[in-house]
Coordinates of C-alpha atoms in Angstrom, one line a residue:
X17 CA 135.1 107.9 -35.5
X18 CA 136.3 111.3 -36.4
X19 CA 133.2 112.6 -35.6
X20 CA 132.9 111.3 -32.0
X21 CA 136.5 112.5 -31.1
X22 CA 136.0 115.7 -32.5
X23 CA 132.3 115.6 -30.4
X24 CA 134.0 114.6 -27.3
X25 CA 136.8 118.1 -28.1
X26 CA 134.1 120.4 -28.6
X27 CA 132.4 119.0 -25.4
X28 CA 135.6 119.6 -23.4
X29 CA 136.4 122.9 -24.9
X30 CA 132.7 123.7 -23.5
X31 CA 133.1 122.4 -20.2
X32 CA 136.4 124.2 -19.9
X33 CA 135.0 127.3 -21.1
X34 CA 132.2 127.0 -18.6
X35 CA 134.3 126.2 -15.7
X36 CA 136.7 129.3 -16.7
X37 CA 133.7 131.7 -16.6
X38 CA 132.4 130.2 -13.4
X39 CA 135.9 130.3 -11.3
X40 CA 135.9 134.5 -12.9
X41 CA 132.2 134.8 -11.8
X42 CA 132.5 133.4 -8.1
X43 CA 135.9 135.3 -7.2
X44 CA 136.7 138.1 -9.9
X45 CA 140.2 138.7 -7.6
X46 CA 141.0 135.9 -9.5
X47 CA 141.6 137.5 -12.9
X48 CA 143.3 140.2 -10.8
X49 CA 145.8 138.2 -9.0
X50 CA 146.4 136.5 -12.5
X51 CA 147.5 139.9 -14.1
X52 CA 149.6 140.7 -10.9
X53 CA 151.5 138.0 -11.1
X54 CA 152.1 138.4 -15.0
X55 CA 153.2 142.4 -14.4
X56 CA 155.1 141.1 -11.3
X57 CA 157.5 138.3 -13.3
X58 CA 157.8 140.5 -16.3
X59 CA 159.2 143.2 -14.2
X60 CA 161.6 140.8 -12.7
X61 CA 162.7 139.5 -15.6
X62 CA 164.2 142.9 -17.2
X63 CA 166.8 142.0 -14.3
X64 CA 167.8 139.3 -17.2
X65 CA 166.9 141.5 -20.9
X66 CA 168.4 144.1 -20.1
X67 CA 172.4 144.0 -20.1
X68 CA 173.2 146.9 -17.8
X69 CA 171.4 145.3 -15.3
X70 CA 172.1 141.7 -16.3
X71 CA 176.0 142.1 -16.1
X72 CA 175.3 143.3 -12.7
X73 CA 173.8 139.6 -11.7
X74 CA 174.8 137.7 -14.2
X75 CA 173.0 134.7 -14.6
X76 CA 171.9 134.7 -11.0
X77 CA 169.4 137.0 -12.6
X78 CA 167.2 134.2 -12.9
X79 CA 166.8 134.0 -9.0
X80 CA 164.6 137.0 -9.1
X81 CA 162.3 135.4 -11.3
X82 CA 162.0 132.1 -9.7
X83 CA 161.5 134.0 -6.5
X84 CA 158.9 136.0 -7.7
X85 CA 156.8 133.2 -9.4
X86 CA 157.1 130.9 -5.8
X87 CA 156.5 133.9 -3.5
X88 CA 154.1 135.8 -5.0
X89 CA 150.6 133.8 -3.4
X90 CA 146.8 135.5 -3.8
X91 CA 146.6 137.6 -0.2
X92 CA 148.6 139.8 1.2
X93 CA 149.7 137.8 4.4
X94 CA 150.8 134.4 2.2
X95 CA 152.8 136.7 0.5
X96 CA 154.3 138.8 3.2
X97 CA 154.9 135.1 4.8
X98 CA 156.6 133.5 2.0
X99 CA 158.5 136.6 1.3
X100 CA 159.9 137.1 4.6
X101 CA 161.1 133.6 4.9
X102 CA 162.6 133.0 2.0
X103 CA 164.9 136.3 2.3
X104 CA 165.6 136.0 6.0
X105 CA 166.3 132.3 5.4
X106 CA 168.7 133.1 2.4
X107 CA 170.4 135.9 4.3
X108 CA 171.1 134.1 7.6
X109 CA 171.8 130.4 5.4
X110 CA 174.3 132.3 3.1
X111 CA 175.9 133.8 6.0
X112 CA 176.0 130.1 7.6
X113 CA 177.4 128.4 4.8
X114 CA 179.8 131.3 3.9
X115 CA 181.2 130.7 7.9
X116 CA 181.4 127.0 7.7
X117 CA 183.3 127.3 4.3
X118 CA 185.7 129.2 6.2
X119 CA 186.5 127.1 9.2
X120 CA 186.7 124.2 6.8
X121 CA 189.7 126.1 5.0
X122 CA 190.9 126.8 8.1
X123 CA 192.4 123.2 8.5
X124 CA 194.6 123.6 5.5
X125 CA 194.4 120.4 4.4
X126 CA 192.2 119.3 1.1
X127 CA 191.6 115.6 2.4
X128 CA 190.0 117.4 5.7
X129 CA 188.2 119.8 4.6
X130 CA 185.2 117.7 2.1
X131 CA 184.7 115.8 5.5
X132 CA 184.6 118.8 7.6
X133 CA 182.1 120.3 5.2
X134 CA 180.2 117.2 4.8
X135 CA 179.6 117.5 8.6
X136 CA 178.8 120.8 8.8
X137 CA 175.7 120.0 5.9
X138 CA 175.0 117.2 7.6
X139 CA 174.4 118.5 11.2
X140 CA 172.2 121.8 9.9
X141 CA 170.1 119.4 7.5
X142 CA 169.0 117.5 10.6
X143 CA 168.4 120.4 13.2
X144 CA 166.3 122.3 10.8
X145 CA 164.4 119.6 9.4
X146 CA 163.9 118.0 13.5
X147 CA 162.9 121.8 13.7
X148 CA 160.0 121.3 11.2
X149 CA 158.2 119.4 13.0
X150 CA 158.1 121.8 15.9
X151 CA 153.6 123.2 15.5
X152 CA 154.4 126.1 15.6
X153 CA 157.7 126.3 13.6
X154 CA 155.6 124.2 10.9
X155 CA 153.1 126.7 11.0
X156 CA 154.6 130.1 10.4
X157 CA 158.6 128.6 9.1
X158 CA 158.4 126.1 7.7
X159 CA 158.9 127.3 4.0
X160 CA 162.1 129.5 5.6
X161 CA 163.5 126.4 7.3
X162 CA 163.3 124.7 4.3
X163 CA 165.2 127.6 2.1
X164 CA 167.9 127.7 4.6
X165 CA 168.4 123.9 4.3
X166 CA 168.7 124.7 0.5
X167 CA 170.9 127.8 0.9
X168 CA 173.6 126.5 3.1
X169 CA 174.0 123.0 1.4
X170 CA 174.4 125.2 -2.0
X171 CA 176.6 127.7 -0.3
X172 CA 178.9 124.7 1.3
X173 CA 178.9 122.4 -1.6
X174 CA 179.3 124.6 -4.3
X175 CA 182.0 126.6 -2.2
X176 CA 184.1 123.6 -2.2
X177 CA 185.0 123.7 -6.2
X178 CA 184.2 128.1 -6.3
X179 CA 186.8 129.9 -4.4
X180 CA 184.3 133.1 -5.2
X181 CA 182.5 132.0 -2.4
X182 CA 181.5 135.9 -1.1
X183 CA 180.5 137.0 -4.6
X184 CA 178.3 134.0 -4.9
X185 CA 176.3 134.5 -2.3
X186 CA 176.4 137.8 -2.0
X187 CA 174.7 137.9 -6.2
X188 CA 172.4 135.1 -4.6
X189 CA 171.0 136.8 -1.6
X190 CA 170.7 140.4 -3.7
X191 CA 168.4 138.8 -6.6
X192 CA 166.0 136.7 -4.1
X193 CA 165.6 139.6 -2.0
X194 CA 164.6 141.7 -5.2
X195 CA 162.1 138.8 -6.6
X196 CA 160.6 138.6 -2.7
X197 CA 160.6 143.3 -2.5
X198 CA 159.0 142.8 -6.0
X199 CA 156.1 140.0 -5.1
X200 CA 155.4 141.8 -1.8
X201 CA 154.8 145.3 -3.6
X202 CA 153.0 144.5 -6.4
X203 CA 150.6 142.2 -4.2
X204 CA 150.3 145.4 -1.4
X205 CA 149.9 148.3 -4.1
X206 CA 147.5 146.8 -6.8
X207 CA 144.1 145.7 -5.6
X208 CA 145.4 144.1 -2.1
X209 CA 143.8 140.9 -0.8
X210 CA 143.7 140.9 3.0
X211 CA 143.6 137.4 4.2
X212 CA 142.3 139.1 7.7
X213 CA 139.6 140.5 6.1
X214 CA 138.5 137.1 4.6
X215 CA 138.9 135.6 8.2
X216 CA 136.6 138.3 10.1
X217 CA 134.2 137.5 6.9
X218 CA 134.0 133.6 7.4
X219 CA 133.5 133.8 11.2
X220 CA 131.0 136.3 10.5
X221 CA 129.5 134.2 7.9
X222 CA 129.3 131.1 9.8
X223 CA 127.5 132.2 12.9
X224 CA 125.3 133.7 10.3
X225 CA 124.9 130.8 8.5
X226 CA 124.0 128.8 11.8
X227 CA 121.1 131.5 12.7
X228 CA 119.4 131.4 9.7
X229 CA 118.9 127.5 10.4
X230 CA 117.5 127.6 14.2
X231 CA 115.6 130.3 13.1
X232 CA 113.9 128.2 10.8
X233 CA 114.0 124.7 12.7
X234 CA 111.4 125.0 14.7
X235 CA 108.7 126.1 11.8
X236 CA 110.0 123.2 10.1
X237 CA 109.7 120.7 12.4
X238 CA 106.5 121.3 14.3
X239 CA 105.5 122.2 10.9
X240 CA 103.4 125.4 12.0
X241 CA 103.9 127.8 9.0
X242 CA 101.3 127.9 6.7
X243 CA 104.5 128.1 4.0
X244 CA 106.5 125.5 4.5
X245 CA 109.6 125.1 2.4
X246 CA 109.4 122.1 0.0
X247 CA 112.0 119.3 1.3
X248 CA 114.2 119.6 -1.7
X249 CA 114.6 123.3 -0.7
X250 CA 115.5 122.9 2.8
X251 CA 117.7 119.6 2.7
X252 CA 120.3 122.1 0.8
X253 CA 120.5 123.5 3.7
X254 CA 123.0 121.3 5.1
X255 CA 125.7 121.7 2.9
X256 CA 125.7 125.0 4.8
X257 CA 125.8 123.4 7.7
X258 CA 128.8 121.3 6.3
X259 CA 130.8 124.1 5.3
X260 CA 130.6 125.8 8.8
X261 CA 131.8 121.9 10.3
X262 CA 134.7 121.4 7.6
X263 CA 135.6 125.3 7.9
X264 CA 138.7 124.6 10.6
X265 CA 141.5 124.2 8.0
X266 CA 140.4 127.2 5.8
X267 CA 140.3 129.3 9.3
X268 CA 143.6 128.4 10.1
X269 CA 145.2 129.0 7.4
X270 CA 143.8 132.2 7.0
X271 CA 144.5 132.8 10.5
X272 CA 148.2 132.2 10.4
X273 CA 148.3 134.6 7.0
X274 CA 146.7 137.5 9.0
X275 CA 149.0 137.7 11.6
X276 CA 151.7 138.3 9.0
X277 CA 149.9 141.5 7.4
X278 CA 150.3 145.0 8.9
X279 CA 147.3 147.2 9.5
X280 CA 144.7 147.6 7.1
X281 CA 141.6 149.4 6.7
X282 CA 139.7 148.6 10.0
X283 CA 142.4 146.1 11.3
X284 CA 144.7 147.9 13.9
X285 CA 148.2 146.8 14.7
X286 CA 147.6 143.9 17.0
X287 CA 144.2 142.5 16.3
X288 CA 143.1 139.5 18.0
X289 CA 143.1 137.1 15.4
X290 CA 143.4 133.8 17.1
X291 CA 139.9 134.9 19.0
X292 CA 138.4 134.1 15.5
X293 CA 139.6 130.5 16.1
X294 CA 138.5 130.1 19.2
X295 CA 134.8 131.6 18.0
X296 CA 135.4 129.4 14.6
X297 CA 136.0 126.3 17.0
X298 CA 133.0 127.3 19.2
X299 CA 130.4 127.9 16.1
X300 CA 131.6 124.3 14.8
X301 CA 130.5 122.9 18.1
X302 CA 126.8 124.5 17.4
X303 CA 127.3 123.3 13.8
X304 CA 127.6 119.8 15.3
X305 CA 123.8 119.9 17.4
X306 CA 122.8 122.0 13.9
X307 CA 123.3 118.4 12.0
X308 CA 122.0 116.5 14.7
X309 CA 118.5 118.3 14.7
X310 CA 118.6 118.1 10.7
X311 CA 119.4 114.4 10.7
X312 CA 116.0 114.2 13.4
X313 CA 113.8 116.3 11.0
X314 CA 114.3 113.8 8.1
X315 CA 114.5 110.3 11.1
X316 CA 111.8 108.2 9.5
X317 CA 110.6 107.6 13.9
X318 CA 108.9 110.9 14.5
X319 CA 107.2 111.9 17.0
X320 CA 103.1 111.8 17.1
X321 CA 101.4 115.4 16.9
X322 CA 100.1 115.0 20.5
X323 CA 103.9 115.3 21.8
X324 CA 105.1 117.8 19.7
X325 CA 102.1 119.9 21.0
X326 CA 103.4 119.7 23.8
X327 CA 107.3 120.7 23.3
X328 CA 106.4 123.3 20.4
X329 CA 105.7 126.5 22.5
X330 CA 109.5 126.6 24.5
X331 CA 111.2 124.6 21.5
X332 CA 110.1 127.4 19.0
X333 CA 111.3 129.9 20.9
X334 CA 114.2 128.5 21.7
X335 CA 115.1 128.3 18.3
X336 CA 113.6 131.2 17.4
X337 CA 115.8 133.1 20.0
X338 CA 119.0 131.4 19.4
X339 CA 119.0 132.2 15.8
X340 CA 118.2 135.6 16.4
X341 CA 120.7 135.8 18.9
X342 CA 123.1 134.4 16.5
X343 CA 122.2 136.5 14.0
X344 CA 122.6 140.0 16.2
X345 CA 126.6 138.4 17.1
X346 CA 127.2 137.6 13.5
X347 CA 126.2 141.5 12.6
X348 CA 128.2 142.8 15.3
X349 CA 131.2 141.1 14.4
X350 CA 130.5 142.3 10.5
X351 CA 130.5 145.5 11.8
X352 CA 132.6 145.6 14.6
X353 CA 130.4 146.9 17.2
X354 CA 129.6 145.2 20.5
X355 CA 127.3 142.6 20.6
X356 CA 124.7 144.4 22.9
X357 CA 121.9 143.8 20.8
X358 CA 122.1 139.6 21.2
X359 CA 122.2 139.9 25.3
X360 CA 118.0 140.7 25.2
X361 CA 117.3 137.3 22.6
X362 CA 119.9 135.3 24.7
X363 CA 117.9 135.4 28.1
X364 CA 114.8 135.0 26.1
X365 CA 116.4 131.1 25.2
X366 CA 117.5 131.1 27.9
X367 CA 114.3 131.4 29.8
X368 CA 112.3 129.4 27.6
X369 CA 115.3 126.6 27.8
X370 CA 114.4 126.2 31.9
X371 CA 110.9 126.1 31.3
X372 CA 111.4 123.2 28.7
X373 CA 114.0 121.5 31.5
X374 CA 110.8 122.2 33.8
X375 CA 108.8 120.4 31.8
X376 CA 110.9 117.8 30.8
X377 CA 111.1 116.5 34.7
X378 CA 107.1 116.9 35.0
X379 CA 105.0 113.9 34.8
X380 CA 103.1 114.7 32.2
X381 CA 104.6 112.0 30.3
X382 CA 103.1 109.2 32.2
X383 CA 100.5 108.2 30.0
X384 CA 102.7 108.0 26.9
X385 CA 104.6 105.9 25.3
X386 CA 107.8 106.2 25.2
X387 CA 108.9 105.7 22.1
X388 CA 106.4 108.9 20.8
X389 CA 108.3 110.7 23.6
X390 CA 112.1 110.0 22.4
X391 CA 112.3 111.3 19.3
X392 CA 110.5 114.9 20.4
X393 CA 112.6 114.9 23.7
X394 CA 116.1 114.4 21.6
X395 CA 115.4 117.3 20.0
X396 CA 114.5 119.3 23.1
X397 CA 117.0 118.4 24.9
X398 CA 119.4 119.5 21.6
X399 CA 117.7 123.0 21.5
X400 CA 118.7 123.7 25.1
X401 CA 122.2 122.5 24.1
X402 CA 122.0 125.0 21.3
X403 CA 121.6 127.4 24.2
X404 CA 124.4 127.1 26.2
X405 CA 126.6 126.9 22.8
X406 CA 125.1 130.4 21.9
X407 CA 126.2 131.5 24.8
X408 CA 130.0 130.5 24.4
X409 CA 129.8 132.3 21.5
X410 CA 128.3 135.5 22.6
X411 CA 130.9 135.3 25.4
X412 CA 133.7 134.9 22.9
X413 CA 132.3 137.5 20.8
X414 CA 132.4 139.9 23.8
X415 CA 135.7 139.2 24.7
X416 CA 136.8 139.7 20.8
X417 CA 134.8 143.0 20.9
X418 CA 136.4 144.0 24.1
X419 CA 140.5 143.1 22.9
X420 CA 139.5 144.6 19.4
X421 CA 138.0 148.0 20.6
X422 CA 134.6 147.5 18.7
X423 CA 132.1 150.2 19.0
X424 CA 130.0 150.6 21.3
X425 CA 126.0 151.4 19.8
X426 CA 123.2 151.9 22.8
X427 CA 120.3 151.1 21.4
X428 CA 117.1 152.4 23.3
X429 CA 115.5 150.2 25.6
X430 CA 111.9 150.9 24.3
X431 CA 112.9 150.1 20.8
X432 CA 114.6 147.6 21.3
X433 CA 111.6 146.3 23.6
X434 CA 109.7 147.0 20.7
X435 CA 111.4 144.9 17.9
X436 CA 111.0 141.8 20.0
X437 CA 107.4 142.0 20.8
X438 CA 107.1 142.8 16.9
X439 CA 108.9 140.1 15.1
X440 CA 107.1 139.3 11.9
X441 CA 107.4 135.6 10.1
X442 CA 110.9 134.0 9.2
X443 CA 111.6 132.1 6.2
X444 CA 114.5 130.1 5.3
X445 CA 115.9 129.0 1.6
X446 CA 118.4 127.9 0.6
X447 CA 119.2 128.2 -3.1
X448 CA 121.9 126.5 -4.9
X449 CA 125.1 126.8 -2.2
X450 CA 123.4 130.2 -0.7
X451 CA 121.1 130.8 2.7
X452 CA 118.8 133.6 2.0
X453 CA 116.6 135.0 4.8
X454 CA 113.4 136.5 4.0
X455 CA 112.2 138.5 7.3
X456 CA 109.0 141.0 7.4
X457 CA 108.6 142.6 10.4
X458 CA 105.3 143.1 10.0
X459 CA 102.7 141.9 7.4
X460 CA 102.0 144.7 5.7
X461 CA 106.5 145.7 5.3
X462 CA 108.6 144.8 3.0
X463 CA 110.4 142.3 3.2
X464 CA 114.3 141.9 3.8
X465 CA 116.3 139.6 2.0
X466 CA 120.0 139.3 2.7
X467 CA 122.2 136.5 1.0
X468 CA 125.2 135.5 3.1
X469 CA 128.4 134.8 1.0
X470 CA 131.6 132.8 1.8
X471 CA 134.7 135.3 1.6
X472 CA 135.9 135.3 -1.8
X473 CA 139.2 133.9 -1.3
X474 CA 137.8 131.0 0.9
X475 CA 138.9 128.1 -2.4
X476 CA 141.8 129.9 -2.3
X477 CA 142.4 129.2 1.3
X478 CA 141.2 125.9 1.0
X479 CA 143.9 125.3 -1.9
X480 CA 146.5 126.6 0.3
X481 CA 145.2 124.3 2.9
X482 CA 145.5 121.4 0.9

């Protein structure tokens, strides 16, 4: 018996231990923002060791720390957020409830006054929590609405049996502004996590993520590669897929942290960060036809080899082109330059998408059936909806380029000519929770291997979510 329990502890202990080193190993700004925080508190908390500085607060002291441990939050913009609206909302609810104290008093009489203050809690508590449920209140103040609430009803209530009503709120407001100056500057000097930065990564990633999968479809499905990926390989690749389709709450949240950070390495003042939702919202809509085309590759009713012959030449290329088309948008938004380079592999899908819609209101079909037709004309009729969602998102792309001041890089007709006419084989892996991309441009090169990563921060973001 002892033996089992003591088993099942050093089993625990191990699983622990191995879930600690993999949560340091995947985001190492963990351990970082772990330390800040401990420097942060400590260095509140001398506000309270210290008597010189503690007979200045008194035990109000202890706001600072409690401010510090609920403000301080792992980017800079959830901090900076939190920050702002707890000080703002102490300020301007300290000033509230010092006023209503004072018309209360002003009616001189004791039986009055708990019922006028009763009303004044009463009305603010229902405004500002009716207020909550305003979007975009809820989105940006909802934590401030909800420390007002607090201040005033403490302010007000407490009032009633403290006639040191000013000196209250006044030691109140000074220590949670301290705990919210500390949080902010210790998150903004040491090691800074930019929740903007994490956002232009994700988009980035995603339309990444969803060109290394057409660019690989149609090898896999009209099975033309003489190295075709094993199934066990490939299927993996939809939890890729998945991330980009259940990526909307992690881009929102991140989203509404960024526009509370002030410029920062290659963000300017003003950035258009709500473009990234509307290209985030636009590459889930591609992620959608990306699932549909996986769930046809493993359909058990598959098309004969005759038909697919006869789809494979325009279907390839049009997921050949998308995903390189993809792939050039996903760059240029990595590195901020203007997605000139995606325009040439766009009307290439393009192209190849009317010939396919050419094709598909031929009669060459006649003499099949039609259920060897279906399954091959579901997917072509996907590929060219893949088309027309690449080009939503090259549009939005351009637009974000042309708001943000991207850079503009001319690349040389001939070359560029060139790399198209040139393109080596394309293969697709996916190992473990990673896409990797193995391209040659010819077959004598080297070849290129680039693993895409989710930004860091993304758990945390999804934590925050939650």
């Amino acid at each position: 018996m002892l033996m089992s329990k003591y088993d099942k502890i050093k089993t625990d202990i191990s699983h622990i231990s191995q879930l600690t080193k993999t949560l340091a190993k995947d985001d190492p700004r963990r351990i970082i923002h772990s330390i800040k925080v401990g420097f942060a508190i400590t260095l509140v908390s001398l506000f309270y060791y210290f008597d010189p500085l503690y007979q200045g607060f008194g035990v109000n002291a202890m706001w600072a720390v409690l401010t510090a441990v609920v403000v301080f939050e792992f980017s800079v913009g959830a901090t900076l957020g939190k920050g702002v609206n707890r000080a703002l909302a102490t300020i301007i609810g300290g000033m509230s409830g010092f006023g209503a104290h004072k018309l209360s008093t002003l009616s001189g009489n004791k039986i009055v006054e708990p019922f006028l203050l009763g009303l004044f809690v009463f009305i603010t508590a229902v405004l500002m929590t009716f207020m909550r449920f305003f979007p975009k209140m809820k989105a940006r103040f909802d934590y401030g609405l909800l420390v007002f609430i607090l201040t005033f009803c403490l302010i007000c209530v407490s009032g009633y049996r403290n006639e040191e009503v000013i000196d209250m709120a006044h030691r109140r407001i000074s220590t949670i502004l301290i705990g919210s100056s500390t949080a902010v500057i210790v998150c903004v000097v040491i090691y800074p996590v930019w929740a903007g930065t994490d956002l232009h990564n994700l988009v980035s990633t995603n339309i990444l993520t969803l060109s290394l999968f057409f660019q690989g479809f149609g090898l896999e499905y009209f099975n033309t590669s003489s190295e075709i990926n094993s199934d066990d390989e490939y299927k993996t690749s939809i939890d890729a897929i998945k991330n980009v389709l259940n990526s909307k709450n992690n881009i929102d949240t991140l989203l509404n942290y960024a526009k509370w950070e002030f410029r920062h390495g290659r963000f300017k003042y003003g950035h258009p960060w709500t473009q990234y939702q509307k290209i985030g919202e636009l590459a889930r809509h591609c992620a959608c036809r990306a699932e549909a085309l996986h769930g046809l590759l493993y359909s058990q009713v598959q098309a004969s080899n005759e038909v697919k012959a006869k789809f494979r030449e325009p279907c390839m290329k049009i997921s050949a082109e998308s995903g390189n088309a993809l792939n050039e948008l996903s760059i240029a938004i990595k590195k901020m330059n203007k997605p000139s380079k995606a325009n040439p592999h766009l009307q290439n899908a393009k192209q190849a998408a009317e010939n396919l819609n050419l094709m598909l209101n031929s009669n060459i079909w006649k003499n099949l059936n039609l259920s060897d037709v279906t399954p091959a004309a579901t997917v072509a009729n996907l590929l060219a909806d893949v088309v027309s969602c690449t080009e939503d998102i090259a549009e939005a792309v351009q637009e974000l380029a042309s708001l943000a001041k991207f850079k503009d890089v001319k690349v040389s007709p001939k070359i560029e000519k060139a790399k198209l006419t040139n393109q080596g084989s394309t293969k697709r892996r996916c190992v473990a929770n990673h896409v990797i991309l193995i391209e040659t441009s010819s077959p004598t090169s080297s070849p290129r291997v680039s693993v895409p990563r989710d930004p860091p921060s993304l758990a945390m973001a999804q934590q925050n979510a939650e």
